[in-house]
Each structure stands twice: as C-alpha cells, then as structure tokens.
Amino acid sequence: MTTAICPGSFDPVTIGHVDIIKRAAKMFDRVIVAVLVNMEKKPWFTIEERTELLKKATEGIENVEIVGFEGLLVDFAAANHADAIVKGLRAISDFEYEFQMALTNNKLNPDVETVFLTTSAENMYLSSSIVKQVGLLGGDISPFVPECVHDEILLRIRQRSNLK
Ligand code: PNS
C-alpha cells in the first residue's frame, strides 16, 4: 500500500489545494493531508478550523484523511510510513521556496521523497493569501474556495476584519 502526505498550512483551503489532493488520491492508495505550522506565516485560522474545513472540502474522497500536526513534516511522514510528500507547484515564484523545503526535508530524512504536481492552469494564480485579501476587502471569494466551506471561510474572514 502506498502512502502520500500532502502537507501545507491550508489557511484556508482553496480549490487549488483540493485539486492537488484529488490528483494525489488517484496516484496513491492512501493520502494524509497534514495541516502543519509554517513558522514564516501568521495563520488566520486555527489548526482545528483548517482541519475541519479540509474535512468538509474533501468529503467523499475515500482514501483521504486530514490530520493536524505541530512538529516536523519528516517526522510525521516517517511515523506514517509515507512513500512520498506531494506538493503542488504553481509557478517560478514557488520554485525556490519549495526546492529549499524539499532539500531540507531530504537532508533531515533521506528516505522521504518529495513529488511535485504542477498546478492546473486555472489555479496558477491562486493562494490562501489571495482568498483572505479578497474576502477582507469585500470581494467575492466563491471562485477560489470549495462551495461547501465558502460561508464558513467568509464568516471567519469577516470576524477577523471586525477585530482590526
Ligand atoms: O502551505 P505552506 O505554508 O507553503 O506549507 C509549508 C509547510 C507547512 C509544509 C512547511 O512550513 C512545513 O513543513 N512545516 C512543518 C515544520 C517543518 O517540518 N519545517 C521544516 C520544513 S523546511
């Protein structure tokens, strides 16, 4: 049985994330989506909120599980006997950062391989930051997030804007 980890901050989940998860789920027997801490980012959503949103957004994909984890990705991958870490690669701008992470992870644990899936052309521009920015400024986020979690994401963004 092959296992892949799809790691990320997912703050919040976008249709681009779901596309990568669905494609990984066709390639591997088991896909564990790991909601992790990115120390370079200040999350708007808690790990629990991000996990819940992902569970709803991936409902019905049989071989996908969603897990929140606060340690090193390679430790999580090893503990789950993962064959690969799967990440989506959007554009040149992603490359340097993703390359650095993949090499660091491989140094920390040479048994862990990173596989990149090219993002679908229609999601090239999409990111969680764009969703937060558009939502915060009153724009329509429906083209960017799964329909089933649209209202929850918008509510959280609005709550956040009221706090400012
Ligand atoms: O969606 P993101 O923010 O690009 O994902 C980055 C993430 C969360 C996968 C990365 O920050 C990560 O792996 N965090 C867990 C801690 C860790 O292992 N850090 C070392 C990796 S270089």
PDB file of N, CA, C and O in Angstrom, residues 74-137:
ATOM      1  N   VAL A  74       8.992  15.791   8.262  1.00  0.00           N
ATOM      2  CA  VAL A  74       9.655  14.495   8.016  1.00  0.00           C
ATOM      3  C   VAL A  74       9.343  13.486   9.125  1.00  0.00           C
ATOM      4  O   VAL A  74       9.245  12.285   8.862  1.00  0.00           O
ATOM      5  N   ASP A  75       9.175  13.977  10.355  1.00  0.00           N
ATOM      6  CA  ASP A  75       8.822  13.072  11.466  1.00  0.00           C
ATOM      7  C   ASP A  75       7.410  12.519  11.257  1.00  0.00           C
ATOM      8  O   ASP A  75       7.145  11.335  11.481  1.00  0.00           O
ATOM      9  N   PHE A  76       6.527  13.410  10.809  1.00  0.00           N
ATOM     10  CA  PHE A  76       5.146  12.990  10.532  1.00  0.00           C
ATOM     11  C   PHE A  76       5.132  11.969   9.395  1.00  0.00           C
ATOM     12  O   PHE A  76       4.442  10.945   9.477  1.00  0.00           O
ATOM     13  N   ALA A  77       5.935  12.242   8.362  1.00  0.00           N
ATOM     14  CA  ALA A  77       5.987  11.340   7.199  1.00  0.00           C
ATOM     15  C   ALA A  77       6.522   9.970   7.621  1.00  0.00           C
ATOM     16  O   ALA A  77       5.966   8.929   7.238  1.00  0.00           O
ATOM     17  N   ALA A  78       7.580   9.963   8.435  1.00  0.00           N
ATOM     18  CA  ALA A  78       8.174   8.690   8.871  1.00  0.00           C
ATOM     19  C   ALA A  78       7.199   7.917   9.761  1.00  0.00           C
ATOM     20  O   ALA A  78       7.024   6.699   9.594  1.00  0.00           O
ATOM     21  N   ALA A  79       6.563   8.626  10.683  1.00  0.00           N
ATOM     22  CA  ALA A  79       5.625   7.962  11.609  1.00  0.00           C
ATOM     23  C   ALA A  79       4.456   7.319  10.852  1.00  0.00           C
ATOM     24  O   ALA A  79       3.875   6.341  11.309  1.00  0.00           O
ATOM     25  N   ASN A  80       4.137   7.882   9.690  1.00  0.00           N
ATOM     26  CA  ASN A  80       3.010   7.344   8.901  1.00  0.00           C
ATOM     27  C   ASN A  80       3.471   6.464   7.738  1.00  0.00           C
ATOM     28  O   ASN A  80       2.681   6.144   6.852  1.00  0.00           O
ATOM     29  N   HIS A  81       4.769   6.106   7.754  1.00  0.00           N
ATOM     30  CA  HIS A  81       5.346   5.235   6.715  1.00  0.00           C
ATOM     31  C   HIS A  81       5.030   5.741   5.312  1.00  0.00           C
ATOM     32  O   HIS A  81       4.628   4.969   4.427  1.00  0.00           O
ATOM     33  N   ALA A  82       5.210   7.054   5.132  1.00  0.00           N
ATOM     34  CA  ALA A  82       4.867   7.647   3.832  1.00  0.00           C
ATOM     35  C   ALA A  82       5.908   7.317   2.766  1.00  0.00           C
ATOM     36  O   ALA A  82       7.108   7.286   3.053  1.00  0.00           O
ATOM     37  N   ASP A  83       5.436   7.088   1.554  1.00  0.00           N
ATOM     38  CA  ASP A  83       6.335   6.864   0.426  1.00  0.00           C
ATOM     39  C   ASP A  83       6.749   8.189  -0.205  1.00  0.00           C
ATOM     40  O   ASP A  83       7.795   8.271  -0.847  1.00  0.00           O
ATOM     41  N   ALA A  84       5.921   9.201  -0.059  1.00  0.00           N
ATOM     42  CA  ALA A  84       6.242  10.488  -0.675  1.00  0.00           C
ATOM     43  C   ALA A  84       5.494  11.633  -0.013  1.00  0.00           C
ATOM     44  O   ALA A  84       4.426  11.444   0.576  1.00  0.00           O
ATOM     45  N   ILE A  85       6.113  12.815  -0.134  1.00  0.00           N
ATOM     46  CA  ILE A  85       5.432  14.066   0.209  1.00  0.00           C
ATOM     47  C   ILE A  85       4.993  14.646  -1.134  1.00  0.00           C
ATOM     48  O   ILE A  85       5.805  14.726  -2.064  1.00  0.00           O
ATOM     49  N   VAL A  86       3.724  15.004  -1.258  1.00  0.00           N
ATOM     50  CA  VAL A  86       3.234  15.552  -2.527  1.00  0.00           C
ATOM     51  C   VAL A  86       2.884  17.021  -2.328  1.00  0.00           C
ATOM     52  O   VAL A  86       2.125  17.377  -1.429  1.00  0.00           O
ATOM     53  N   LYS A  87       3.461  17.879  -3.190  1.00  0.00           N
ATOM     54  CA  LYS A  87       3.157  19.308  -3.122  1.00  0.00           C
ATOM     55  C   LYS A  87       2.766  19.830  -4.491  1.00  0.00           C
ATOM     56  O   LYS A  87       3.248  19.330  -5.516  1.00  0.00           O
ATOM     57  N   GLY A  88       1.930  20.838  -4.504  1.00  0.00           N
ATOM     58  CA  GLY A  88       1.569  21.485  -5.766  1.00  0.00           C
ATOM     59  C   GLY A  88       2.576  22.583  -6.047  1.00  0.00           C
ATOM     60  O   GLY A  88       3.005  23.287  -5.134  1.00  0.00           O
ATOM     61  N   LEU A  89       2.940  22.706  -7.319  1.00  0.00           N
ATOM     62  CA  LEU A  89       3.891  23.750  -7.711  1.00  0.00           C
ATOM     63  C   LEU A  89       3.178  24.680  -8.680  1.00  0.00           C
ATOM     64  O   LEU A  89       2.703  24.234  -9.726  1.00  0.00           O
ATOM     65  N   ARG A  90       3.081  25.955  -8.295  1.00  0.00           N
ATOM     66  CA  ARG A  90       2.298  26.881  -9.123  1.00  0.00           C
ATOM     67  C   ARG A  90       3.119  27.548 -10.223  1.00  0.00           C
ATOM     68  O   ARG A  90       2.819  27.468 -11.378  1.00  0.00           O
ATOM     69  N   ALA A  91       4.167  28.207  -9.841  1.00  0.00           N
ATOM     70  CA  ALA A  91       4.894  28.988 -10.850  1.00  0.00           C
ATOM     71  C   ALA A  91       6.342  29.107 -10.415  1.00  0.00           C
ATOM     72  O   ALA A  91       6.742  28.577  -9.392  1.00  0.00           O
ATOM     73  N   ILE A  92       7.094  29.850 -11.197  1.00  0.00           N
ATOM     74  CA  ILE A  92       8.517  30.050 -10.897  1.00  0.00           C
ATOM     75  C   ILE A  92       8.688  30.563  -9.463  1.00  0.00           C
ATOM     76  O   ILE A  92       9.580  30.165  -8.739  1.00  0.00           O
ATOM     77  N   SER A  93       7.760  31.447  -9.052  1.00  0.00           N
ATOM     78  CA  SER A  93       7.871  32.073  -7.727  1.00  0.00           C
ATOM     79  C   SER A  93       7.813  31.040  -6.605  1.00  0.00           C
ATOM     80  O   SER A  93       8.385  31.242  -5.538  1.00  0.00           O
ATOM     81  N   ASP A  94       7.143  29.920  -6.804  1.00  0.00           N
ATOM     82  CA  ASP A  94       7.075  28.857  -5.795  1.00  0.00           C
ATOM     83  C   ASP A  94       8.362  28.045  -5.739  1.00  0.00           C
ATOM     84  O   ASP A  94       8.657  27.411  -4.737  1.00  0.00           O
ATOM     85  N   PHE A  95       9.079  28.043  -6.850  1.00  0.00           N
ATOM     86  CA  PHE A  95      10.101  27.025  -7.029  1.00  0.00           C
ATOM     87  C   PHE A  95      11.209  27.072  -5.964  1.00  0.00           C
ATOM     88  O   PHE A  95      11.541  26.056  -5.357  1.00  0.00           O
ATOM     89  N   GLU A  96      11.756  28.277  -5.736  1.00  0.00           N
ATOM     90  CA  GLU A  96      12.907  28.388  -4.840  1.00  0.00           C
ATOM     91  C   GLU A  96      12.558  27.919  -3.426  1.00  0.00           C
ATOM     92  O   GLU A  96      13.273  27.136  -2.800  1.00  0.00           O
ATOM     93  N   TYR A  97      11.405  28.360  -2.953  1.00  0.00           N
ATOM     94  CA  TYR A  97      10.924  28.021  -1.610  1.00  0.00           C
ATOM     95  C   TYR A  97      10.652  26.516  -1.490  1.00  0.00           C
ATOM     96  O   TYR A  97      11.067  25.857  -0.534  1.00  0.00           O
ATOM     97  N   GLU A  98       9.973  25.981  -2.494  1.00  0.00           N
ATOM     98  CA  GLU A  98       9.641  24.550  -2.459  1.00  0.00           C
ATOM     99  C   GLU A  98      10.904  23.693  -2.582  1.00  0.00           C
ATOM    100  O   GLU A  98      11.024  22.645  -1.942  1.00  0.00           O
ATOM    101  N   PHE A  99      11.828  24.155  -3.417  1.00  0.00           N
ATOM    102  CA  PHE A  99      13.084  23.445  -3.628  1.00  0.00           C
ATOM    103  C   PHE A  99      13.865  23.390  -2.304  1.00  0.00           C
ATOM    104  O   PHE A  99      14.382  22.344  -1.903  1.00  0.00           O
ATOM    105  N   GLN A 100      13.902  24.515  -1.610  1.00  0.00           N
ATOM    106  CA  GLN A 100      14.600  24.606  -0.321  1.00  0.00           C
ATOM    107  C   GLN A 100      13.969  23.650   0.696  1.00  0.00           C
ATOM    108  O   GLN A 100      14.674  22.913   1.394  1.00  0.00           O
ATOM    109  N   MET A 101      12.644  23.632   0.742  1.00  0.00           N
ATOM    110  CA  MET A 101      11.964  22.747   1.706  1.00  0.00           C
ATOM    111  C   MET A 101      12.207  21.282   1.372  1.00  0.00           C
ATOM    112  O   MET A 101      12.473  20.467   2.252  1.00  0.00           O
ATOM    113  N   ALA A 102      12.121  20.954   0.066  1.00  0.00           N
ATOM    114  CA  ALA A 102      12.312  19.552  -0.341  1.00  0.00           C
ATOM    115  C   ALA A 102      13.728  19.089  -0.009  1.00  0.00           C
ATOM    116  O   ALA A 102      13.923  17.968   0.498  1.00  0.00           O
ATOM    117  N   LEU A 103      14.719  19.948  -0.257  1.00  0.00           N
ATOM    118  CA  LEU A 103      16.106  19.562   0.027  1.00  0.00           C
ATOM    119  C   LEU A 103      16.346  19.444   1.533  1.00  0.00           C
ATOM    120  O   LEU A 103      17.040  18.541   1.995  1.00  0.00           O
ATOM    121  N   THR A 104      15.761  20.368   2.297  1.00  0.00           N
ATOM    122  CA  THR A 104      15.911  20.314   3.758  1.00  0.00           C
ATOM    123  C   THR A 104      15.285  19.032   4.295  1.00  0.00           C
ATOM    124  O   THR A 104      15.893  18.316   5.108  1.00  0.00           O
ATOM    125  N   ASN A 105      14.097  18.733   3.823  1.00  0.00           N
ATOM    126  CA  ASN A 105      13.416  17.523   4.288  1.00  0.00           C
ATOM    127  C   ASN A 105      14.201  16.277   3.918  1.00  0.00           C
ATOM    128  O   ASN A 105      14.307  15.329   4.709  1.00  0.00           O
ATOM    129  N   ASN A 106      14.785  16.291   2.722  1.00  0.00           N
ATOM    130  CA  ASN A 106      15.569  15.135   2.287  1.00  0.00           C
ATOM    131  C   ASN A 106      16.848  14.984   3.104  1.00  0.00           C
ATOM    132  O   ASN A 106      17.314  13.876   3.359  1.00  0.00           O
ATOM    133  N   LYS A 107      17.405  16.122   3.539  1.00  0.00           N
ATOM    134  CA  LYS A 107      18.601  16.094   4.391  1.00  0.00           C
ATOM    135  C   LYS A 107      18.231  15.531   5.768  1.00  0.00           C
ATOM    136  O   LYS A 107      18.973  14.746   6.358  1.00  0.00           O
ATOM    137  N   LEU A 108      17.083  15.975   6.281  1.00  0.00           N
ATOM    138  CA  LEU A 108      16.642  15.525   7.607  1.00  0.00           C
ATOM    139  C   LEU A 108      16.300  14.041   7.604  1.00  0.00           C
ATOM    140  O   LEU A 108      16.548  13.328   8.576  1.00  0.00           O
ATOM    141  N   ASN A 109      15.706  13.601   6.496  1.00  0.00           N
ATOM    142  CA  ASN A 109      15.367  12.179   6.371  1.00  0.00           C
ATOM    143  C   ASN A 109      15.463  11.759   4.899  1.00  0.00           C
ATOM    144  O   ASN A 109      14.525  11.960   4.124  1.00  0.00           O
ATOM    145  N   PRO A 110      16.619  11.170   4.504  1.00  0.00           N
ATOM    146  CA  PRO A 110      16.834  10.827   3.091  1.00  0.00           C
ATOM    147  C   PRO A 110      15.835   9.811   2.543  1.00  0.00           C
ATOM    148  O   PRO A 110      15.730   9.655   1.324  1.00  0.00           O
ATOM    149  N   ASP A 111      15.095   9.141   3.407  1.00  0.00           N
ATOM    150  CA  ASP A 111      14.107   8.177   2.922  1.00  0.00           C
ATOM    151  C   ASP A 111      12.843   8.867   2.396  1.00  0.00           C
ATOM    152  O   ASP A 111      12.020   8.236   1.740  1.00  0.00           O
ATOM    153  N   VAL A 112      12.690  10.141   2.751  1.00  0.00           N
ATOM    154  CA  VAL A 112      11.461  10.829   2.355  1.00  0.00           C
ATOM    155  C   VAL A 112      11.672  11.582   1.038  1.00  0.00           C
ATOM    156  O   VAL A 112      12.523  12.456   0.938  1.00  0.00           O
ATOM    157  N   GLU A 113      10.902  11.213   0.026  1.00  0.00           N
ATOM    158  CA  GLU A 113      10.989  11.860  -1.291  1.00  0.00           C
ATOM    159  C   GLU A 113       9.865  12.887  -1.428  1.00  0.00           C
ATOM    160  O   GLU A 113       8.751  12.655  -0.957  1.00  0.00           O
ATOM    161  N   THR A 114      10.171  14.004  -2.117  1.00  0.00           N
ATOM    162  CA  THR A 114       9.107  14.974  -2.417  1.00  0.00           C
ATOM    163  C   THR A 114       8.770  14.901  -3.897  1.00  0.00           C
ATOM    164  O   THR A 114       9.654  14.877  -4.745  1.00  0.00           O
ATOM    165  N   VAL A 115       7.465  14.846  -4.170  1.00  0.00           N
ATOM    166  CA  VAL A 115       6.975  14.784  -5.552  1.00  0.00           C
ATOM    167  C   VAL A 115       6.166  16.054  -5.797  1.00  0.00           C
ATOM    168  O   VAL A 115       5.319  16.417  -4.983  1.00  0.00           O
ATOM    169  N   PHE A 116       6.437  16.733  -6.917  1.00  0.00           N
ATOM    170  CA  PHE A 116       5.687  17.951  -7.231  1.00  0.00           C
ATOM    171  C   PHE A 116       4.675  17.689  -8.342  1.00  0.00           C
ATOM    172  O   PHE A 116       5.011  17.096  -9.364  1.00  0.00           O
ATOM    173  N   LEU A 117       3.451  18.149  -8.114  1.00  0.00           N
ATOM    174  CA  LEU A 117       2.432  18.115  -9.171  1.00  0.00           C
ATOM    175  C   LEU A 117       2.244  19.543  -9.658  1.00  0.00           C
ATOM    176  O   LEU A 117       2.085  20.460  -8.835  1.00  0.00           O
ATOM    177  N   THR A 118       2.268  19.721 -10.971  1.00  0.00           N
ATOM    178  CA  THR A 118       2.043  21.083 -11.473  1.00  0.00           C
ATOM    179  C   THR A 118       0.578  21.438 -11.286  1.00  0.00           C
ATOM    180  O   THR A 118      -0.320  20.649 -11.575  1.00  0.00           O
ATOM    181  N   THR A 119       0.378  22.631 -10.772  1.00  0.00           N
ATOM    182  CA  THR A 119      -0.986  23.114 -10.553  1.00  0.00           C
ATOM    183  C   THR A 119      -1.737  23.208 -11.883  1.00  0.00           C
ATOM    184  O   THR A 119      -1.130  23.502 -12.912  1.00  0.00           O
ATOM    185  N   SER A 120      -3.033  22.954 -11.839  1.00  0.00           N
ATOM    186  CA  SER A 120      -3.845  23.126 -13.047  1.00  0.00           C
ATOM    187  C   SER A 120      -3.751  24.588 -13.477  1.00  0.00           C
ATOM    188  O   SER A 120      -3.692  25.485 -12.627  1.00  0.00           O
ATOM    189  N   ALA A 121      -3.769  24.809 -14.787  1.00  0.00           N
ATOM    190  CA  ALA A 121      -3.556  26.164 -15.320  1.00  0.00           C
ATOM    191  C   ALA A 121      -4.512  27.182 -14.688  1.00  0.00           C
ATOM    192  O   ALA A 121      -4.116  28.304 -14.364  1.00  0.00           O
ATOM    193  N   GLU A 122      -5.772  26.768 -14.463  1.00  0.00           N
ATOM    194  CA  GLU A 122      -6.749  27.741 -13.941  1.00  0.00           C
ATOM    195  C   GLU A 122      -6.492  28.125 -12.476  1.00  0.00           C
ATOM    196  O   GLU A 122      -7.056  29.087 -11.981  1.00  0.00           O
ATOM    197  N   ASN A 123      -5.627  27.352 -11.788  1.00  0.00           N
ATOM    198  CA  ASN A 123      -5.334  27.679 -10.385  1.00  0.00           C
ATOM    199  C   ASN A 123      -3.938  28.272 -10.190  1.00  0.00           C
ATOM    200  O   ASN A 123      -3.487  28.452  -9.061  1.00  0.00           O
ATOM    201  N   MET A 124      -3.282  28.588 -11.281  1.00  0.00           N
ATOM    202  CA  MET A 124      -1.890  29.069 -11.220  1.00  0.00           C
ATOM    203  C   MET A 124      -1.701  30.269 -10.284  1.00  0.00           C
ATOM    204  O   MET A 124      -0.693  30.409  -9.630  1.00  0.00           O
ATOM    205  N   TYR A 125      -2.677  31.149 -10.300  1.00  0.00           N
ATOM    206  CA  TYR A 125      -2.576  32.434  -9.591  1.00  0.00           C
ATOM    207  C   TYR A 125      -3.071  32.347  -8.146  1.00  0.00           C
ATOM    208  O   TYR A 125      -2.911  33.277  -7.358  1.00  0.00           O
ATOM    209  N   LEU A 126      -3.704  31.230  -7.809  1.00  0.00           N
ATOM    210  CA  LEU A 126      -4.498  31.152  -6.578  1.00  0.00           C
ATOM    211  C   LEU A 126      -3.661  30.845  -5.340  1.00  0.00           C
ATOM    212  O   LEU A 126      -2.739  30.030  -5.388  1.00  0.00           O
ATOM    213  N   SER A 127      -3.989  31.514  -4.235  1.00  0.00           N
ATOM    214  CA  SER A 127      -3.316  31.207  -2.965  1.00  0.00           C
ATOM    215  C   SER A 127      -4.275  31.541  -1.823  1.00  0.00           C
ATOM    216  O   SER A 127      -5.238  32.303  -2.000  1.00  0.00           O
ATOM    217  N   SER A 128      -3.979  31.005  -0.642  1.00  0.00           N
ATOM    218  CA  SER A 128      -4.805  31.309   0.535  1.00  0.00           C
ATOM    219  C   SER A 128      -4.724  32.802   0.860  1.00  0.00           C
ATOM    220  O   SER A 128      -5.709  33.397   1.306  1.00  0.00           O
ATOM    221  N   SER A 129      -3.566  33.405   0.628  1.00  0.00           N
ATOM    222  CA  SER A 129      -3.407  34.844   0.918  1.00  0.00           C
ATOM    223  C   SER A 129      -4.330  35.672   0.041  1.00  0.00           C
ATOM    224  O   SER A 129      -4.927  36.654   0.501  1.00  0.00           O
ATOM    225  N   ILE A 130      -4.457  35.266  -1.230  1.00  0.00           N
ATOM    226  CA  ILE A 130      -5.357  35.979  -2.152  1.00  0.00           C
ATOM    227  C   ILE A 130      -6.793  35.884  -1.633  1.00  0.00           C
ATOM    228  O   ILE A 130      -7.531  36.867  -1.611  1.00  0.00           O
ATOM    229  N   VAL A 131      -7.184  34.691  -1.179  1.00  0.00           N
ATOM    230  CA  VAL A 131      -8.551  34.488  -0.662  1.00  0.00           C
ATOM    231  C   VAL A 131      -8.804  35.430   0.516  1.00  0.00           C
ATOM    232  O   VAL A 131      -9.844  36.104   0.591  1.00  0.00           O
ATOM    233  N   LYS A 132      -7.832  35.494   1.440  1.00  0.00           N
ATOM    234  CA  LYS A 132      -8.016  36.341   2.631  1.00  0.00           C
ATOM    235  C   LYS A 132      -8.090  37.817   2.242  1.00  0.00           C
ATOM    236  O   LYS A 132      -8.920  38.557   2.754  1.00  0.00           O
ATOM    237  N   GLN A 133      -7.235  38.197   1.313  1.00  0.00           N
ATOM    238  CA  GLN A 133      -7.196  39.597   0.899  1.00  0.00           C
ATOM    239  C   GLN A 133      -8.505  40.004   0.194  1.00  0.00           C
ATOM    240  O   GLN A 133      -9.086  41.041   0.529  1.00  0.00           O
ATOM    241  N   VAL A 134      -8.966  39.160  -0.730  1.00  0.00           N
ATOM    242  CA  VAL A 134     -10.198  39.469  -1.471  1.00  0.00           C
ATOM    243  C   VAL A 134     -11.379  39.503  -0.496  1.00  0.00           C
ATOM    244  O   VAL A 134     -12.196  40.426  -0.519  1.00  0.00           O
ATOM    245  N   GLY A 135     -11.448  38.499   0.398  1.00  0.00           N
ATOM    246  CA  GLY A 135     -12.556  38.426   1.356  1.00  0.00           C
ATOM    247  C   GLY A 135     -12.551  39.615   2.306  1.00  0.00           C
ATOM    248  O   GLY A 135     -13.593  40.215   2.582  1.00  0.00           O
ATOM    249  N   LEU A 136     -11.393  39.974   2.779  1.00  0.00           N
ATOM    250  CA  LEU A 136     -11.260  41.073   3.740  1.00  0.00           C
ATOM    251  C   LEU A 136     -11.713  42.391   3.126  1.00  0.00           C
ATOM    252  O   LEU A 136     -12.307  43.235   3.797  1.00  0.00           O
ATOM    253  N   LEU A 137     -11.460  42.543   1.827  1.00  0.00           N
ATOM    254  CA  LEU A 137     -11.798  43.809   1.162  1.00  0.00           C
ATOM    255  C   LEU A 137     -13.176  43.766   0.498  1.00  0.00           C
ATOM    256  O   LEU A 137     -13.507  44.604  -0.324  1.00  0.00           O
TER     257      LEU A 137
END
